[in-house]
Short mmCIF file of the C-alpha atoms (twelve columns), coordinates in Angstrom:
data_MODEL
# 
_entry.id   MODEL 
# 
loop_
_atom_site.group_PDB 
_atom_site.id 
_atom_site.type_symbol 
_atom_site.label_atom_id 
_atom_site.label_alt_id 
_atom_site.label_comp_id 
_atom_site.label_asym_id 
_atom_site.label_seq_id 
_atom_site.Cartn_x 
_atom_site.Cartn_y 
_atom_site.Cartn_z 
_atom_site.pdbx_PDB_model_num 
ATOM 1   C CA . LEU A 1   -180.712 -98.883  -30.326 1 
ATOM 2   C CA . GLY A 2   -182.696 -95.438  -30.927 1 
ATOM 3   C CA . LEU A 3   -184.897 -93.631  -33.453 1 
ATOM 4   C CA . ASP A 4   -184.945 -89.659  -34.510 1 
ATOM 5   C CA . PRO A 5   -187.861 -88.395  -35.165 1 
ATOM 6   C CA . SER A 6   -188.246 -89.770  -38.688 1 
ATOM 7   C CA . GLY A 7   -187.127 -93.372  -37.796 1 
ATOM 8   C CA . SER A 8   -183.761 -93.169  -38.579 1 
ATOM 9   C CA . PRO A 9   -181.127 -95.028  -36.626 1 
ATOM 10  C CA . ALA A 10  -178.781 -93.876  -33.719 1 
ATOM 11  C CA . ALA A 11  -176.459 -95.119  -31.490 1 
ATOM 12  C CA . VAL A 12  -177.487 -93.522  -27.509 1 
ATOM 13  C CA . LYS A 13  -174.801 -93.333  -25.064 1 
ATOM 14  C CA . VAL A 14  -175.609 -92.385  -21.681 1 
ATOM 15  C CA . VAL A 15  -172.641 -91.486  -19.078 1 
ATOM 16  C CA . ARG A 16  -173.247 -93.108  -15.456 1 
ATOM 17  C CA . ALA A 17  -174.511 -90.808  -12.669 1 
ATOM 18  C CA . GLU A 18  -171.736 -91.416  -11.145 1 
ATOM 19  C CA . TYR A 19  -169.436 -88.923  -13.702 1 
ATOM 20  C CA . ALA A 20  -173.051 -87.245  -14.304 1 
ATOM 21  C CA . TYR A 21  -171.861 -85.410  -11.028 1 
ATOM 22  C CA . ASP A 22  -169.070 -84.212  -11.420 1 
ATOM 23  C CA . PRO A 23  -168.594 -81.324  -13.342 1 
ATOM 24  C CA . GLY A 24  -165.451 -81.284  -13.871 1 
ATOM 25  C CA . PHE A 25  -166.444 -85.039  -16.167 1 
ATOM 26  C CA . ARG A 26  -168.897 -82.359  -17.803 1 
ATOM 27  C CA . GLU A 27  -166.581 -79.844  -18.836 1 
ATOM 28  C CA . ARG A 28  -164.014 -82.875  -19.996 1 
ATOM 29  C CA . PHE A 29  -166.892 -85.403  -21.502 1 
ATOM 30  C CA . ALA A 30  -168.168 -81.242  -23.229 1 
ATOM 31  C CA . ARG A 31  -165.111 -80.419  -24.385 1 
ATOM 32  C CA . GLU A 32  -164.115 -83.646  -26.547 1 
ATOM 33  C CA . LEU A 33  -167.227 -84.377  -27.701 1 
ATOM 34  C CA . GLU A 34  -167.121 -80.689  -29.226 1 
ATOM 35  C CA . LEU A 35  -163.605 -81.979  -30.862 1 
ATOM 36  C CA . ALA A 36  -165.406 -85.116  -31.670 1 
ATOM 37  C CA . GLN A 37  -168.029 -83.255  -33.824 1 
ATOM 38  C CA . ARG A 38  -165.536 -81.860  -36.025 1 
ATOM 39  C CA . VAL A 39  -163.661 -85.095  -37.393 1 
ATOM 40  C CA . HIS A 40  -165.845 -87.117  -38.991 1 
ATOM 41  C CA . GLY A 41  -165.258 -88.368  -41.620 1 
ATOM 42  C CA . ASN A 42  -165.609 -92.048  -43.649 1 
ATOM 43  C CA . TYR A 43  -164.332 -94.509  -41.185 1 
ATOM 44  C CA . THR A 44  -165.712 -92.789  -37.626 1 
ATOM 45  C CA . PRO A 45  -169.716 -92.352  -36.834 1 
ATOM 46  C CA . ARG A 46  -170.920 -88.552  -37.235 1 
ATOM 47  C CA . VAL A 47  -172.024 -87.509  -33.657 1 
ATOM 48  C CA . LEU A 48  -176.195 -86.844  -34.564 1 
ATOM 49  C CA . ALA A 49  -176.912 -84.468  -31.114 1 
ATOM 50  C CA . ALA A 50  -176.215 -84.808  -27.425 1 
ATOM 51  C CA . ASP A 51  -176.394 -82.973  -24.662 1 
ATOM 52  C CA . THR A 52  -174.200 -82.402  -21.845 1 
ATOM 53  C CA . SER A 53  -175.009 -80.088  -19.816 1 
ATOM 54  C CA . GLY A 54  -178.554 -81.976  -18.722 1 
ATOM 55  C CA . GLN A 55  -179.387 -84.450  -14.767 1 
ATOM 56  C CA . THR A 56  -178.480 -87.562  -17.378 1 
ATOM 57  C CA . PRO A 57  -175.929 -86.587  -20.198 1 
ATOM 58  C CA . TRP A 58  -176.140 -88.513  -23.721 1 
ATOM 59  C CA . LEU A 59  -175.156 -88.056  -27.225 1 
ATOM 60  C CA . ALA A 60  -176.242 -90.113  -29.908 1 
ATOM 61  C CA . THR A 61  -174.538 -91.130  -33.015 1 
ATOM 62  C CA . GLU A 62  -174.955 -92.714  -36.023 1 
ATOM 63  C CA . TYR A 63  -175.941 -96.583  -35.882 1 
ATOM 64  C CA . VAL A 64  -173.281 -98.593  -37.382 1 
ATOM 65  C CA . MET A 65  -175.093 -102.103 -39.618 1 
ATOM 66  C CA . GLY A 66  -172.713 -105.237 -38.291 1 
ATOM 67  C CA . PRO A 67  -171.659 -106.389 -35.390 1 
ATOM 68  C CA . SER A 68  -167.763 -105.121 -33.845 1 
ATOM 69  C CA . LEU A 69  -164.648 -106.214 -35.155 1 
ATOM 70  C CA . GLN A 70  -164.466 -108.156 -31.303 1 
ATOM 71  C CA . ASP A 71  -167.999 -110.466 -32.607 1 
ATOM 72  C CA . LEU A 72  -166.646 -110.867 -36.232 1 
ATOM 73  C CA . VAL A 73  -163.799 -112.572 -35.553 1 
ATOM 74  C CA . GLN A 74  -165.042 -114.586 -32.449 1 
ATOM 75  C CA . ASP A 75  -167.892 -115.841 -34.757 1 
ATOM 76  C CA . THR A 76  -166.262 -116.769 -38.285 1 
ATOM 77  C CA . GLY A 77  -162.559 -116.441 -37.002 1 
ATOM 78  C CA . PRO A 78  -159.661 -114.598 -38.510 1 
ATOM 79  C CA . LEU A 79  -160.217 -112.598 -41.442 1 
ATOM 80  C CA . PRO A 80  -158.273 -112.986 -45.074 1 
ATOM 81  C CA . GLU A 81  -155.559 -110.785 -44.979 1 
ATOM 82  C CA . HIS A 82  -156.885 -108.464 -48.565 1 
ATOM 83  C CA . ALA A 83  -159.901 -107.816 -46.081 1 
ATOM 84  C CA . VAL A 84  -157.225 -106.791 -42.901 1 
ATOM 85  C CA . ARG A 85  -155.352 -104.565 -45.118 1 
ATOM 86  C CA . PHE A 86  -158.669 -102.954 -46.045 1 
ATOM 87  C CA . MET A 87  -159.765 -102.708 -42.770 1 
ATOM 88  C CA . GLY A 88  -156.468 -101.073 -41.665 1 
ATOM 89  C CA . ARG A 89  -156.769 -98.667  -43.834 1 
ATOM 90  C CA . GLY A 90  -159.602 -97.342  -42.879 1 
ATOM 91  C CA . ILE A 91  -158.952 -97.270  -39.363 1 
ATOM 92  C CA . ALA A 92  -155.733 -95.219  -39.987 1 
ATOM 93  C CA . GLN A 93  -157.771 -93.279  -41.618 1 
ATOM 94  C CA . ALA A 94  -159.562 -92.439  -39.461 1 
ATOM 95  C CA . LEU A 95  -156.356 -92.076  -36.358 1 
ATOM 96  C CA . GLU A 96  -154.602 -89.653  -38.702 1 
ATOM 97  C CA . ARG A 97  -157.547 -87.702  -39.300 1 
ATOM 98  C CA . VAL A 98  -158.375 -87.373  -35.392 1 
ATOM 99  C CA . HIS A 99  -155.234 -86.829  -34.401 1 
ATOM 100 C CA . ALA A 100 -154.688 -83.864  -36.878 1 
ATOM 101 C CA . THR A 101 -157.351 -82.461  -34.141 1 
ATOM 102 C CA . GLY A 102 -155.103 -82.854  -31.235 1 
ATOM 103 C CA . LEU A 103 -157.318 -85.455  -30.183 1 
ATOM 104 C CA . VAL A 104 -156.997 -88.777  -29.463 1 
ATOM 105 C CA . HIS A 105 -158.539 -92.245  -28.695 1 
ATOM 106 C CA . ARG A 106 -156.333 -94.223  -25.953 1 
ATOM 107 C CA . ASP A 107 -159.298 -97.154  -25.939 1 
ATOM 108 C CA . LEU A 108 -159.089 -98.660  -29.914 1 
ATOM 109 C CA . LYS A 109 -159.642 -102.119 -29.590 1 
ATOM 110 C CA . PRO A 110 -161.287 -104.867 -31.394 1 
ATOM 111 C CA . GLY A 111 -164.540 -103.895 -29.463 1 
ATOM 112 C CA . ASN A 112 -164.284 -100.228 -30.369 1 
ATOM 113 C CA . VAL A 113 -164.385 -101.149 -33.871 1 
ATOM 114 C CA . MET A 114 -167.224 -101.544 -35.644 1 
ATOM 115 C CA . VAL A 115 -167.062 -103.584 -38.770 1 
ATOM 116 C CA . SER A 116 -170.284 -102.125 -41.949 1 
ATOM 117 C CA . PRO A 117 -170.879 -103.206 -45.382 1 
ATOM 118 C CA . SER A 118 -168.843 -100.198 -46.152 1 
ATOM 119 C CA . GLY A 119 -165.332 -100.936 -44.317 1 
ATOM 120 C CA . PRO A 120 -164.645 -100.689 -40.444 1 
ATOM 121 C CA . GLN A 121 -166.125 -97.538  -38.519 1 
ATOM 122 C CA . VAL A 122 -164.063 -96.183  -35.751 1 
ATOM 123 C CA . ILE A 123 -166.472 -95.853  -32.579 1 
ATOM 124 C CA . ASP A 124 -166.164 -93.260  -29.228 1 
ATOM 125 C CA . PHE A 125 -163.050 -91.088  -30.178 1 
ATOM 126 C CA . GLY A 126 -163.339 -89.239  -26.998 1 
ATOM 127 C CA . ILE A 127 -164.698 -90.752  -23.970 1 
ATOM 128 C CA . ALA A 128 -161.971 -92.352  -23.537 1 
ATOM 129 C CA . ARG A 129 -160.468 -89.182  -23.035 1 
ATOM 130 C CA . ALA A 130 -162.824 -87.520  -20.399 1 
ATOM 131 C CA . LEU A 131 -163.329 -90.922  -18.992 1 
ATOM 132 C CA . GLU A 132 -159.246 -91.190  -18.104 1 
ATOM 133 C CA . ASP A 133 -159.308 -87.426  -16.632 1 
ATOM 134 C CA . ALA A 134 -162.017 -88.048  -14.392 1 
ATOM 135 C CA . ARG A 135 -160.954 -91.399  -12.936 1 
ATOM 136 C CA . SER A 136 -156.692 -89.653  -12.831 1 
ATOM 137 C CA . GLY A 137 -157.382 -89.693  -9.225  1 
ATOM 138 C CA . GLU A 138 -158.351 -93.363  -7.987  1 
ATOM 139 C CA . GLU A 139 -155.472 -95.735  -7.602  1 
ATOM 140 C CA . GLU A 140 -154.222 -98.889  -8.971  1 
ATOM 141 C CA . ARG A 141 -157.127 -98.238  -12.369 1 
ATOM 142 C CA . ILE A 142 -156.828 -99.377  -15.657 1 
ATOM 143 C CA . THR A 143 -157.392 -97.056  -18.497 1 
ATOM 144 C CA . GLY A 144 -158.260 -99.008  -21.733 1 
ATOM 145 C CA . THR A 145 -158.569 -102.817 -22.367 1 
ATOM 146 C CA . PRO A 146 -155.307 -104.869 -21.576 1 
ATOM 147 C CA . GLY A 147 -154.534 -106.394 -24.288 1 
ATOM 148 C CA . TYR A 148 -154.088 -103.191 -26.380 1 
ATOM 149 C CA . MET A 149 -152.548 -100.580 -24.358 1 
ATOM 150 C CA . ALA A 150 -149.054 -99.627  -25.299 1 
ATOM 151 C CA . PRO A 151 -146.096 -99.507  -23.127 1 
ATOM 152 C CA . GLU A 152 -146.112 -96.451  -21.495 1 
ATOM 153 C CA . THR A 153 -149.128 -96.506  -21.030 1 
ATOM 154 C CA . VAL A 154 -148.812 -99.186  -18.669 1 
ATOM 155 C CA . GLU A 155 -145.523 -97.866  -16.929 1 
ATOM 156 C CA . GLY A 156 -147.193 -94.566  -16.269 1 
ATOM 157 C CA . ARG A 157 -145.497 -92.364  -18.688 1 
ATOM 158 C CA . GLU A 158 -147.246 -90.470  -20.529 1 
ATOM 159 C CA . SER A 159 -148.938 -91.182  -23.706 1 
ATOM 160 C CA . GLY A 160 -150.552 -90.322  -26.488 1 
ATOM 161 C CA . ALA A 161 -151.329 -90.644  -29.879 1 
ATOM 162 C CA . ALA A 162 -148.228 -93.000  -30.425 1 
ATOM 163 C CA . ALA A 163 -149.911 -94.968  -28.289 1 
ATOM 164 C CA . ASP A 164 -152.883 -95.519  -30.612 1 
ATOM 165 C CA . VAL A 165 -150.768 -96.137  -32.559 1 
ATOM 166 C CA . PHE A 166 -150.015 -100.116 -31.193 1 
ATOM 167 C CA . ALA A 167 -153.232 -100.754 -30.645 1 
ATOM 168 C CA . LEU A 168 -153.804 -100.807 -33.704 1 
ATOM 169 C CA . GLY A 169 -151.115 -102.618 -34.777 1 
ATOM 170 C CA . GLY A 170 -152.525 -105.377 -31.916 1 
ATOM 171 C CA . LEU A 171 -155.987 -104.819 -33.857 1 
ATOM 172 C CA . LEU A 172 -154.553 -106.056 -37.331 1 
ATOM 173 C CA . VAL A 173 -153.077 -108.809 -35.650 1 
ATOM 174 C CA . HIS A 174 -156.325 -110.195 -33.855 1 
ATOM 175 C CA . ALA A 175 -158.331 -109.667 -36.477 1 
ATOM 176 C CA . LEU A 176 -155.444 -112.300 -38.963 1 
ATOM 177 C CA . THR A 177 -154.902 -114.195 -35.812 1 
ATOM 178 C CA . GLY A 178 -158.385 -114.587 -33.379 1 
ATOM 179 C CA . HIS A 179 -155.597 -113.564 -30.865 1 
ATOM 180 C CA . GLY A 180 -154.155 -110.192 -29.614 1 
ATOM 181 C CA . PRO A 181 -150.131 -110.434 -29.389 1 
ATOM 182 C CA . PHE A 182 -149.810 -109.932 -26.250 1 
ATOM 183 C CA . GLY A 183 -152.311 -113.126 -25.630 1 
ATOM 184 C CA . ASP A 184 -154.377 -113.971 -22.835 1 
ATOM 185 C CA . GLY A 185 -155.354 -114.369 -19.179 1 
ATOM 186 C CA . HIS A 186 -154.847 -112.034 -16.224 1 
ATOM 187 C CA . PRO A 187 -154.718 -108.873 -17.096 1 
ATOM 188 C CA . SER A 188 -151.340 -108.679 -15.105 1 
ATOM 189 C CA . ALA A 189 -149.731 -111.386 -17.055 1 
ATOM 190 C CA . VAL A 190 -150.667 -109.238 -20.403 1 
ATOM 191 C CA . LEU A 191 -149.378 -106.188 -19.267 1 
ATOM 192 C CA . TYR A 192 -146.241 -107.694 -18.363 1 
ATOM 193 C CA . ARG A 193 -145.588 -108.884 -21.847 1 
ATOM 194 C CA . ILE A 194 -146.803 -105.371 -23.146 1 
ATOM 195 C CA . ALA A 195 -143.809 -104.219 -21.110 1 
ATOM 196 C CA . ASN A 196 -140.894 -106.814 -21.591 1 
ATOM 197 C CA . LEU A 197 -142.029 -109.492 -23.903 1 
ATOM 198 C CA . GLU A 198 -142.112 -109.597 -27.750 1 
ATOM 199 C CA . PRO A 199 -145.319 -109.599 -29.466 1 
ATOM 200 C CA . ASP A 200 -146.324 -112.838 -31.232 1 
ATOM 201 C CA . LEU A 201 -146.858 -112.574 -34.668 1 
ATOM 202 C CA . ASP A 202 -147.559 -115.986 -35.308 1 
ATOM 203 C CA . GLY A 203 -149.795 -116.205 -37.902 1 
ATOM 204 C CA . VAL A 204 -149.503 -112.749 -39.494 1 
ATOM 205 C CA . PRO A 205 -148.467 -113.222 -43.262 1 
ATOM 206 C CA . ALA A 206 -144.686 -111.863 -43.904 1 
ATOM 207 C CA . SER A 207 -146.420 -108.822 -46.477 1 
ATOM 208 C CA . LEU A 208 -147.995 -107.171 -43.657 1 
ATOM 209 C CA . ARG A 209 -145.018 -108.165 -40.946 1 
ATOM 210 C CA . GLY A 210 -143.435 -105.241 -41.447 1 
ATOM 211 C CA . VAL A 211 -145.701 -102.953 -40.804 1 
ATOM 212 C CA . VAL A 212 -147.243 -104.470 -37.657 1 
ATOM 213 C CA . THR A 213 -143.881 -104.985 -36.203 1 
ATOM 214 C CA . ALA A 214 -143.619 -101.342 -36.235 1 
ATOM 215 C CA . CYS A 215 -146.562 -100.611 -34.698 1 
ATOM 216 C CA . LEU A 216 -145.909 -102.308 -32.201 1 
ATOM 217 C CA . GLU A 217 -142.405 -101.043 -31.066 1 
ATOM 218 C CA . LYS A 218 -141.840 -101.333 -27.677 1 
ATOM 219 C CA . ASP A 219 -140.621 -97.098  -27.982 1 
ATOM 220 C CA . PRO A 220 -143.358 -94.445  -29.218 1 
ATOM 221 C CA . SER A 221 -140.619 -92.507  -30.774 1 
ATOM 222 C CA . ARG A 222 -139.829 -95.438  -33.279 1 
ATOM 223 C CA . ARG A 223 -143.452 -96.447  -34.128 1 
ATOM 224 C CA . PRO A 224 -144.799 -94.408  -37.073 1 
ATOM 225 C CA . ASN A 225 -147.452 -92.285  -36.483 1 
ATOM 226 C CA . ALA A 226 -150.600 -92.641  -37.756 1 
ATOM 227 C CA . ALA A 227 -149.979 -91.072  -41.845 1 
ATOM 228 C CA . GLN A 228 -146.875 -93.567  -43.035 1 
ATOM 229 C CA . VAL A 229 -149.213 -96.792  -41.314 1 
ATOM 230 C CA . LEU A 230 -151.787 -95.535  -44.288 1 
ATOM 231 C CA . GLN A 231 -149.317 -95.484  -46.593 1 
ATOM 232 C CA . ALA A 232 -147.610 -98.920  -45.742 1 
ATOM 233 C CA . LEU A 233 -150.331 -100.347 -45.932 1 
ATOM 234 C CA . GLY A 234 -151.312 -99.561  -50.078 1 
ATOM 235 C CA . GLY A 235 -152.600 -95.892  -49.162 1 
ATOM 236 C CA . PRO A 236 -155.715 -94.302  -47.775 1 
ATOM 237 C CA . THR A 237 -159.453 -96.452  -49.919 1 
ATOM 238 C CA . ALA A 238 -163.017 -95.154  -50.203 1 
ATOM 239 C CA . PRO A 239 -165.575 -96.564  -48.494 1 
ATOM 240 C CA . ALA A 240 -166.509 -99.560  -49.908 1 
ATOM 241 C CA . ALA A 241 -169.403 -100.071 -52.178 1 
ATOM 242 C CA . SER A 242 -170.822 -103.680 -50.006 1 
ATOM 243 C CA . SER A 243 -168.843 -105.879 -47.921 1 
ATOM 244 C CA . ASP A 244 -168.720 -108.751 -50.522 1 
ATOM 245 C CA . VAL A 245 -166.018 -105.987 -52.054 1 
ATOM 246 C CA . TRP A 246 -163.492 -106.302 -49.468 1 
ATOM 247 C CA . LEU A 247 -164.634 -108.202 -46.579 1 
# 
């Protein structure tokens, strides 16, 4: 948490030294950041300032006053269906806007969705892909969070926007039930379930089971895109006036 000269809060992220000394990472980080600066919407915090060429690269975004979805569910338990539907619509709107620019999140998970009074805020767009490229030469490195990785990512195949939709399906399950669709445990066990087993949808209401099942299709070509998920959840929605309207 940082403050600008006027006292407004910002979320400041600083790149670790192991990446700061990699010229290739700096180039990718700058490119991804440029894209992220173009896609600000109601459900993605705005990039306020950044330095990709200094000794220590950093960026500052709007600070979201609220917990992550991970912490909220951990502290309060599963969320009511109407709140999850509103949250899903906001995240789908963010994905639709970002995918239209060619940008992919690649690490969408409950910890990367902040919960503000006006709705969800998806953070860290662009950073995940730059880090993934920087790690590409390392062996046996898992990029992303195992419980929300798409099968094509697990199997080392090319992944794109459809992988974000798979993760969105996992987020909806987590918010509705308090656990991911492929359970917990050792990462290798979770990855095996993602690639080979059907998701656990116990606790997902019938009204949302269809869209969640579609998002979690093993074959990325059979998943809906973000715009289709948005329509299935009820279409675009404006940010809420306060948390008690939706949460």
